[in-house]
Short mmCIF file of C-alpha atoms and ligand atoms in Angstrom, two decimals:
data_model
loop_
_atom_site.label_atom_id
_atom_site.label_comp_id
_atom_site.label_asym_id
_atom_site.label_seq_id
_atom_site.Cartn_x
_atom_site.Cartn_y
_atom_site.Cartn_z
CA MET Y 13 -0.09 -0.42 0.27
CA THR Y 14 0.83 3.99 -1.34
CA LEU Y 15 1.41 6.26 1.35
CA GLN Y 16 -1.41 8.01 -0.12
CA GLN Y 17 -3.16 4.56 -0.20
CA THR Y 18 -2.99 5.12 3.80
CA HIS Y 19 -3.81 7.87 4.40
CA ILE Y 20 -7.02 8.05 2.53
CA VAL Y 21 -8.28 4.53 4.21
CA ALA Y 22 -7.25 6.48 7.63
CA ALA Y 23 -9.78 8.89 6.48
CA GLY Y 24 -12.22 6.61 5.80
CA LEU Y 25 -12.43 7.89 1.91
CA ASP Y 26 -11.27 4.88 1.13
CA ARG Y 27 -14.70 3.33 0.10
CA MET Y 28 -15.68 5.84 -2.09
CA SER Y 29 -13.98 7.54 -5.78
CA PRO Y 30 -13.52 10.77 -5.70
CA GLN Y 31 -16.26 12.20 -7.79
CA LEU Y 32 -18.66 10.20 -6.69
CA MET Y 33 -18.40 11.70 -3.15
CA THR Y 34 -19.51 15.13 -3.91
CA THR Y 35 -22.99 13.20 -5.64
CA PRO Y 36 -25.88 12.74 -3.03
CA PRO Y 37 -26.72 8.79 -3.98
CA LEU Y 38 -29.51 8.10 -5.46
CA LEU Y 39 -30.06 4.49 -3.16
CA THR Y 40 -29.21 4.48 0.70
CA MET Y 41 -30.28 1.74 2.70
CA THR Y 42 -29.98 1.18 6.61
CA THR Y 43 -30.03 -1.22 9.32
CA ILE Y 44 -32.31 -3.30 7.23
CA SER Y 45 -32.61 -7.21 9.33
CA ARG Y 46 -34.57 -9.58 7.81
CA ARG Y 47 -35.57 -13.14 9.40
CA PHE Y 48 -37.33 -16.58 7.97
CA GLY Y 49 -38.06 -18.00 10.93
CA ASP Y 50 -34.59 -19.14 12.24
CA VAL Y 51 -33.19 -18.24 9.85
CA ILE Y 52 -31.61 -14.50 9.49
CA ALA Y 53 -30.79 -13.84 5.79
CA LEU Y 54 -30.08 -10.47 6.60
CA GLU Y 55 -28.50 -8.77 9.72
CA ASP Y 56 -28.15 -4.50 10.26
CA VAL Y 57 -27.94 -3.94 6.39
CA ALA Y 58 -26.53 -0.45 4.77
CA ALA Y 59 -25.34 -0.71 0.88
CA THR Y 60 -25.64 2.93 -0.66
CA VAL Y 61 -25.25 3.66 -4.12
CA TYR Y 62 -24.11 7.09 -6.46
CA PRO Y 63 -26.17 7.55 -9.35
CA GLY Y 64 -24.04 6.12 -12.59
CA GLU Y 65 -21.93 3.37 -10.49
CA VAL Y 66 -22.07 0.24 -10.44
CA LEU Y 67 -22.20 -1.13 -7.28
CA GLY Y 68 -21.62 -5.48 -7.01
CA ILE Y 69 -22.42 -7.65 -4.41
CA VAL Y 70 -20.78 -10.95 -4.06
CA GLY Y 71 -20.97 -13.56 -1.99
CA GLU Y 72 -21.44 -17.83 -1.24
CA SER Y 73 -24.49 -18.66 -2.34
CA GLY Y 74 -27.07 -17.60 0.50
CA SER Y 75 -25.38 -15.10 2.30
CA GLY Y 76 -28.34 -13.12 1.26
CA LYS Y 77 -27.98 -11.65 -1.74
CA SER Y 78 -31.49 -11.86 -3.27
CA THR Y 79 -33.20 -10.69 0.15
CA LEU Y 80 -31.47 -8.13 -0.74
CA LEU Y 81 -32.12 -6.56 -3.45
CA ARG Y 82 -35.73 -8.30 -2.96
CA MET Y 83 -36.22 -5.47 -0.70
CA MET Y 84 -33.92 -2.54 -3.71
CA ASN Y 85 -37.22 -3.79 -5.58
CA LEU Y 86 -39.64 -3.34 -2.65
CA GLU Y 87 -40.59 -6.57 -3.52
CA ASP Y 88 -40.67 -7.97 0.35
CA THR Y 89 -39.93 -5.68 3.36
CA PRO Y 90 -37.41 -5.92 5.74
CA ASP Y 91 -38.08 -6.68 9.55
CA ALA Y 92 -35.90 -3.25 10.54
CA GLY Y 93 -34.76 -0.88 7.84
CA ASP Y 94 -34.97 2.30 5.87
CA TYR Y 95 -35.16 2.56 2.11
CA ARG Y 96 -34.69 5.63 0.46
CA LEU Y 97 -34.27 6.81 -3.40
CA ALA Y 98 -33.05 9.89 -4.09
CA LEU Y 99 -36.07 11.20 -7.28
CA PRO Y 100 -38.03 13.94 -7.42
CA GLY Y 101 -41.90 13.55 -5.72
CA LEU Y 102 -40.38 11.33 -3.02
CA SER Y 103 -38.97 10.89 0.28
CA GLY Y 104 -39.83 9.61 3.49
CA ASN Y 105 -38.85 5.38 4.31
CA LEU Y 106 -40.22 3.78 1.17
CA PHE Y 107 -40.85 0.09 3.08
CA ALA Y 108 -44.24 1.75 4.30
CA LEU Y 109 -45.58 2.77 0.70
CA ASP Y 110 -48.46 -0.15 -0.07
CA ARG Y 111 -48.62 -1.90 -2.58
CA PHE Y 112 -50.21 0.81 -5.33
CA GLN Y 113 -47.29 2.64 -4.98
CA ARG Y 114 -45.25 -0.21 -4.73
CA ARG Y 115 -46.37 -0.99 -8.38
CA MET Y 116 -46.06 2.24 -9.13
CA LEU Y 117 -42.61 3.39 -8.77
CA CYS Y 118 -41.14 -0.04 -9.70
CA ALA Y 119 -42.58 -0.47 -12.48
CA ARG Y 120 -41.30 3.19 -14.34
CA GLN Y 121 -37.59 3.96 -12.39
CA ILE Y 122 -36.35 0.32 -11.29
CA GLY Y 123 -35.71 -2.39 -13.65
CA ILE Y 124 -34.77 -5.88 -12.16
CA VAL Y 125 -33.07 -9.39 -14.51
CA TYR Y 126 -33.52 -11.92 -11.97
CA GLN Y 127 -31.02 -15.18 -12.49
CA ASN Y 128 -34.31 -17.36 -13.82
CA PRO Y 129 -35.81 -15.78 -16.09
CA HIS Y 130 -39.66 -17.57 -15.53
CA LEU Y 131 -39.35 -14.94 -12.42
CA GLY Y 132 -39.35 -11.45 -14.76
CA LEU Y 133 -40.85 -12.98 -18.03
CA LEU Y 134 -44.62 -14.72 -19.34
CA MET Y 135 -43.10 -17.46 -20.71
CA GLY Y 136 -45.58 -18.49 -22.54
CA HIS Y 137 -46.27 -15.66 -24.67
CA ALA Y 138 -44.48 -12.78 -27.46
CA SER Y 139 -41.05 -11.58 -26.34
CA SER Y 140 -42.64 -8.32 -27.86
CA GLY Y 141 -45.13 -8.37 -25.54
CA ASN Y 142 -43.67 -9.18 -22.59
CA VAL Y 143 -41.35 -5.47 -23.10
CA ALA Y 144 -45.08 -4.11 -23.90
CA GLU Y 145 -45.85 -5.23 -21.07
CA ARG Y 146 -44.48 -3.39 -19.10
CA LEU Y 147 -45.12 -0.07 -21.19
CA LEU Y 148 -48.47 -0.48 -21.03
CA ILE Y 149 -48.40 0.25 -17.54
CA ALA Y 150 -47.33 3.70 -17.60
CA GLY Y 151 -49.60 3.91 -19.84
CA GLU Y 152 -48.49 3.59 -23.43
CA ARG Y 153 -51.93 3.05 -25.71
CA SER Y 154 -51.01 3.55 -29.24
CA PHE Y 155 -50.25 0.39 -30.15
CA ALA Y 156 -47.46 1.16 -33.14
CA ALA Y 157 -45.68 3.57 -30.06
CA LEU Y 158 -46.30 0.28 -28.43
CA ARG Y 159 -44.82 -2.16 -30.55
CA GLY Y 160 -41.55 0.99 -31.28
CA ARG Y 161 -40.29 0.68 -28.05
CA ALA Y 162 -40.64 -2.02 -26.99
CA ARG Y 163 -39.24 -2.71 -30.91
CA GLU Y 164 -36.17 -0.26 -29.16
CA ALA Y 165 -35.11 -1.99 -25.92
CA LEU Y 166 -34.42 -4.76 -27.59
CA ASP Y 167 -32.96 -3.73 -30.13
CA ALA Y 168 -30.80 -1.33 -27.34
CA SER Y 169 -30.30 -5.09 -25.79
CA GLU Y 170 -28.78 -6.78 -28.36
CA PHE Y 171 -31.42 -9.16 -29.46
CA PRO Y 172 -31.86 -9.93 -32.98
CA LEU Y 173 -35.47 -8.39 -34.21
CA ALA Y 174 -36.24 -10.77 -36.39
CA ARG Y 175 -36.94 -12.98 -33.01
CA MET Y 176 -38.99 -11.09 -31.81
CA ASP Y 177 -42.37 -11.87 -31.70
CA ALA Y 178 -41.02 -15.38 -30.29
CA ARG Y 179 -41.88 -16.79 -26.83
CA PRO Y 180 -39.15 -16.75 -24.98
CA SER Y 181 -40.41 -20.39 -24.05
CA GLU Y 182 -38.77 -20.56 -27.36
CA LEU Y 183 -35.49 -19.07 -26.90
CA SER Y 184 -31.79 -19.40 -25.44
CA GLY Y 185 -30.81 -18.83 -21.54
CA GLY Y 186 -29.05 -15.86 -23.51
CA MET Y 187 -31.88 -14.56 -25.38
CA GLN Y 188 -34.49 -15.15 -22.73
CA GLN Y 189 -31.87 -12.86 -20.29
CA ARG Y 190 -31.72 -10.08 -23.26
CA VAL Y 191 -35.35 -10.07 -23.19
CA GLN Y 192 -35.96 -9.45 -19.68
CA LEU Y 193 -33.40 -6.37 -19.73
CA ALA Y 194 -35.49 -5.14 -22.87
CA LYS Y 195 -38.28 -5.27 -20.40
CA ALA Y 196 -36.21 -3.75 -17.68
CA ILE Y 197 -34.66 -0.75 -19.47
CA ALA Y 198 -37.49 0.23 -21.90
CA LEU Y 199 -39.31 2.68 -19.46
CA GLU Y 200 -35.57 4.25 -18.96
CA PRO Y 201 -35.30 3.21 -14.54
CA ALA Y 202 -33.33 5.14 -12.29
CA LEU Y 203 -32.07 2.16 -10.80
CA LEU Y 204 -31.60 -0.93 -12.63
CA LEU Y 205 -31.26 -4.58 -10.65
CA LEU Y 206 -29.45 -7.75 -11.80
CA ASP Y 207 -29.86 -10.85 -9.66
CA GLU Y 208 -26.75 -13.29 -11.10
CA PRO Y 209 -28.28 -12.33 -14.79
CA THR Y 210 -25.34 -14.81 -17.10
CA THR Y 211 -25.57 -17.44 -13.74
CA GLY Y 212 -25.85 -21.08 -15.45
CA LEU Y 213 -25.12 -19.12 -19.19
CA ASP Y 214 -22.28 -21.30 -21.09
CA VAL Y 215 -19.50 -18.77 -20.92
CA SER Y 216 -19.31 -17.53 -24.81
CA VAL Y 217 -22.95 -16.83 -23.67
CA GLN Y 218 -22.10 -15.25 -20.97
CA ALA Y 219 -19.09 -12.77 -21.19
CA LEU Y 220 -21.99 -11.32 -24.76
CA VAL Y 221 -24.29 -10.97 -22.39
CA LEU Y 222 -21.90 -9.00 -19.87
CA ASP Y 223 -20.23 -7.36 -23.70
CA THR Y 224 -24.61 -5.76 -23.75
CA LEU Y 225 -24.68 -4.70 -20.15
CA LYS Y 226 -21.19 -2.68 -20.25
CA ARG Y 227 -22.20 -0.83 -22.91
CA LEU Y 228 -26.43 0.35 -21.72
CA GLN Y 229 -23.77 1.00 -18.33
CA ARG Y 230 -21.68 3.52 -20.96
CA ASP Y 231 -24.07 4.31 -23.36
CA ARG Y 232 -26.59 4.85 -20.67
CA ALA Y 233 -24.68 6.08 -17.83
CA ILE Y 234 -27.34 3.23 -16.22
CA THR Y 235 -27.33 3.19 -11.57
CA MET Y 236 -26.89 -0.64 -11.50
CA VAL Y 237 -26.96 -2.71 -8.49
CA ILE Y 238 -25.16 -6.44 -9.92
CA VAL Y 239 -26.00 -9.24 -6.93
CA SER Y 240 -23.87 -12.54 -8.35
CA HIS Y 241 -21.83 -15.48 -6.66
CA ASP Y 242 -18.96 -15.35 -9.19
CA LEU Y 243 -15.58 -12.46 -8.50
CA GLY Y 244 -15.17 -12.49 -11.47
CA VAL Y 245 -18.91 -11.24 -13.28
CA ILE Y 246 -18.40 -8.43 -10.41
CA ARG Y 247 -14.73 -8.17 -11.53
CA THR Y 248 -15.87 -6.95 -14.86
CA MET Y 249 -18.85 -5.71 -14.48
CA ALA Y 250 -18.71 -3.46 -10.21
CA ASP Y 251 -16.76 -0.15 -10.18
CA ARG Y 252 -17.64 -0.73 -5.87
CA VAL Y 253 -18.00 -4.20 -4.52
CA MET Y 254 -19.97 -5.00 -1.31
CA VAL Y 255 -18.77 -8.51 0.21
CA MET Y 256 -21.34 -10.21 1.72
CA ARG Y 257 -21.17 -13.67 3.79
CA ARG Y 258 -24.00 -13.96 7.06
CA GLY Y 259 -26.35 -12.35 6.35
CA ARG Y 260 -23.61 -9.75 6.77
CA VAL Y 261 -22.01 -6.91 4.55
CA VAL Y 262 -17.52 -7.90 5.63
CA GLU Y 263 -16.33 -5.37 3.36
CA GLU Y 264 -17.16 -2.58 0.68
CA GLY Y 265 -14.98 -1.09 -1.13
CA LEU Y 266 -13.82 0.32 -5.42
CA VAL Y 267 -13.27 -2.99 -7.35
CA ASP Y 268 -9.57 -2.63 -7.26
CA GLN Y 269 -8.96 -2.44 -3.83
CA ILE Y 270 -11.79 -5.67 -2.70
CA PHE Y 271 -9.94 -7.50 -5.73
CA GLN Y 272 -6.10 -6.49 -4.82
CA ASP Y 273 -6.27 -5.60 -1.44
CA PRO Y 274 -8.90 -7.68 0.68
CA GLN Y 275 -8.86 -6.69 4.55
CA HIS Y 276 -11.02 -8.77 5.35
CA ALA Y 277 -10.19 -13.08 5.97
CA TYR Y 278 -13.53 -13.66 4.38
CA THR Y 279 -12.86 -11.93 1.45
CA GLN Y 280 -9.18 -12.38 1.15
CA GLN Y 281 -10.45 -16.58 0.76
CA LEU Y 282 -12.14 -15.71 -1.82
CA VAL Y 283 -10.38 -13.64 -3.68
CA HIS Y 284 -7.55 -16.11 -2.95
CA ALA Y 285 -10.58 -19.40 -3.98
CA LYS Y 286 -11.05 -17.81 -7.47
CA LEU Y 287 -6.78 -17.00 -8.10
N1 ADP E 307 -38.74 -16.86 1.60
C1 ADP E 307 -37.42 -17.43 1.89
N2 ADP E 307 -38.52 -18.72 2.62
C2 ADP E 307 -37.23 -18.26 3.53
N3 ADP E 307 -36.72 -18.39 3.74
C3 ADP E 307 -35.53 -17.86 2.86
C4 ADP E 307 -36.72 -16.99 2.08
N4 ADP E 307 -35.95 -16.07 1.45
C5 ADP E 307 -34.07 -16.32 2.12
N5 ADP E 307 -33.99 -17.12 2.32
C6 ADP E 307 -32.85 -17.67 3.86
O1 ADP E 307 -32.15 -16.53 3.61
C7 ADP E 307 -30.95 -16.56 3.26
C8 ADP E 307 -30.73 -16.07 2.42
O2 ADP E 307 -30.88 -15.96 0.64
P1 ADP E 307 -30.29 -15.31 -0.62
O3 ADP E 307 -30.90 -14.22 0.05
O4 ADP E 307 -31.55 -15.71 -1.62
O5 ADP E 307 -29.35 -15.64 -0.68
P2 ADP E 307 -28.28 -15.34 -1.48
O6 ADP E 307 -28.86 -14.82 -3.05
O7 ADP E 307 -26.45 -14.83 -1.25
O8 ADP E 307 -27.88 -17.06 -2.05
C9 ADP E 307 -30.81 -17.88 3.17
O9 ADP E 307 -30.71 -19.02 3.77
C10 ADP E 307 -32.50 -18.78 2.68
O10 ADP E 307 -32.15 -19.88 2.65
MG1 MG E 308 -29.28 -15.45 -5.47
#
């Protein structure tokens, strides 16, 4: 560690890059706890996401990553905790919103891609229809506009447009993830959540989907939270990384710092197992 790095760490500034510190966060979660019976899925978790950045959440299976992402998508409510998004017209703890308010907020401002496409898509409906459904919620009623915007979102997700009316059930895993992605970005959400978006895909397909995500992020500066148990995926995608273990955040830092100089024994073990 250089002297300068030592000063940064000592000042507690190592968790953010300098340009991020000047901008208020888009997402702030504090003191999130969630139990399922005897299982502690999350214990006093805090998370912050700045506009335009990619936060990676990594940790072994069962560490609470998906539960936390579901909270960010307002699909689940913690036993305790506070969640804020710095968006116009929005204030207070979002967990206080009722089901309808949550649905409207998520439809417009939050996109999500699940590992399992069955969670995100109607597998027997046209891919274009799956994307259009999202636009319908936002009040779009003209068929031509719906189709045009669905086409645009599918194209941005690098989905082959010749197949836009195919059902997801007829498509490969990689293509299904592109349909989920198109649906998630169709309304240009403030926040894009990705839960193991490439897990289970062939390595070559995985690389192509990650390329698309990176390109989208670069071109549109979409704020993203990506969850993966795969350090390679996190290293490729994230600006900042949060390491979770047994429902707690054990370490947090810029991606290079986490991979080159992990502080926590668990992170060291994860990183070295991968190298
Ligand atoms: N709906 C649920 N009911 C009961 N237990 C759950 C539920 N969701 C998650 N869990 C438990 O919470 C813990 C964290 O799960 P999860 O967030 O899915 O972890 P990860 O995504 O990191 O693999 C696990 O022990 C899991 O079994
Ligand atoms: Mg999970």
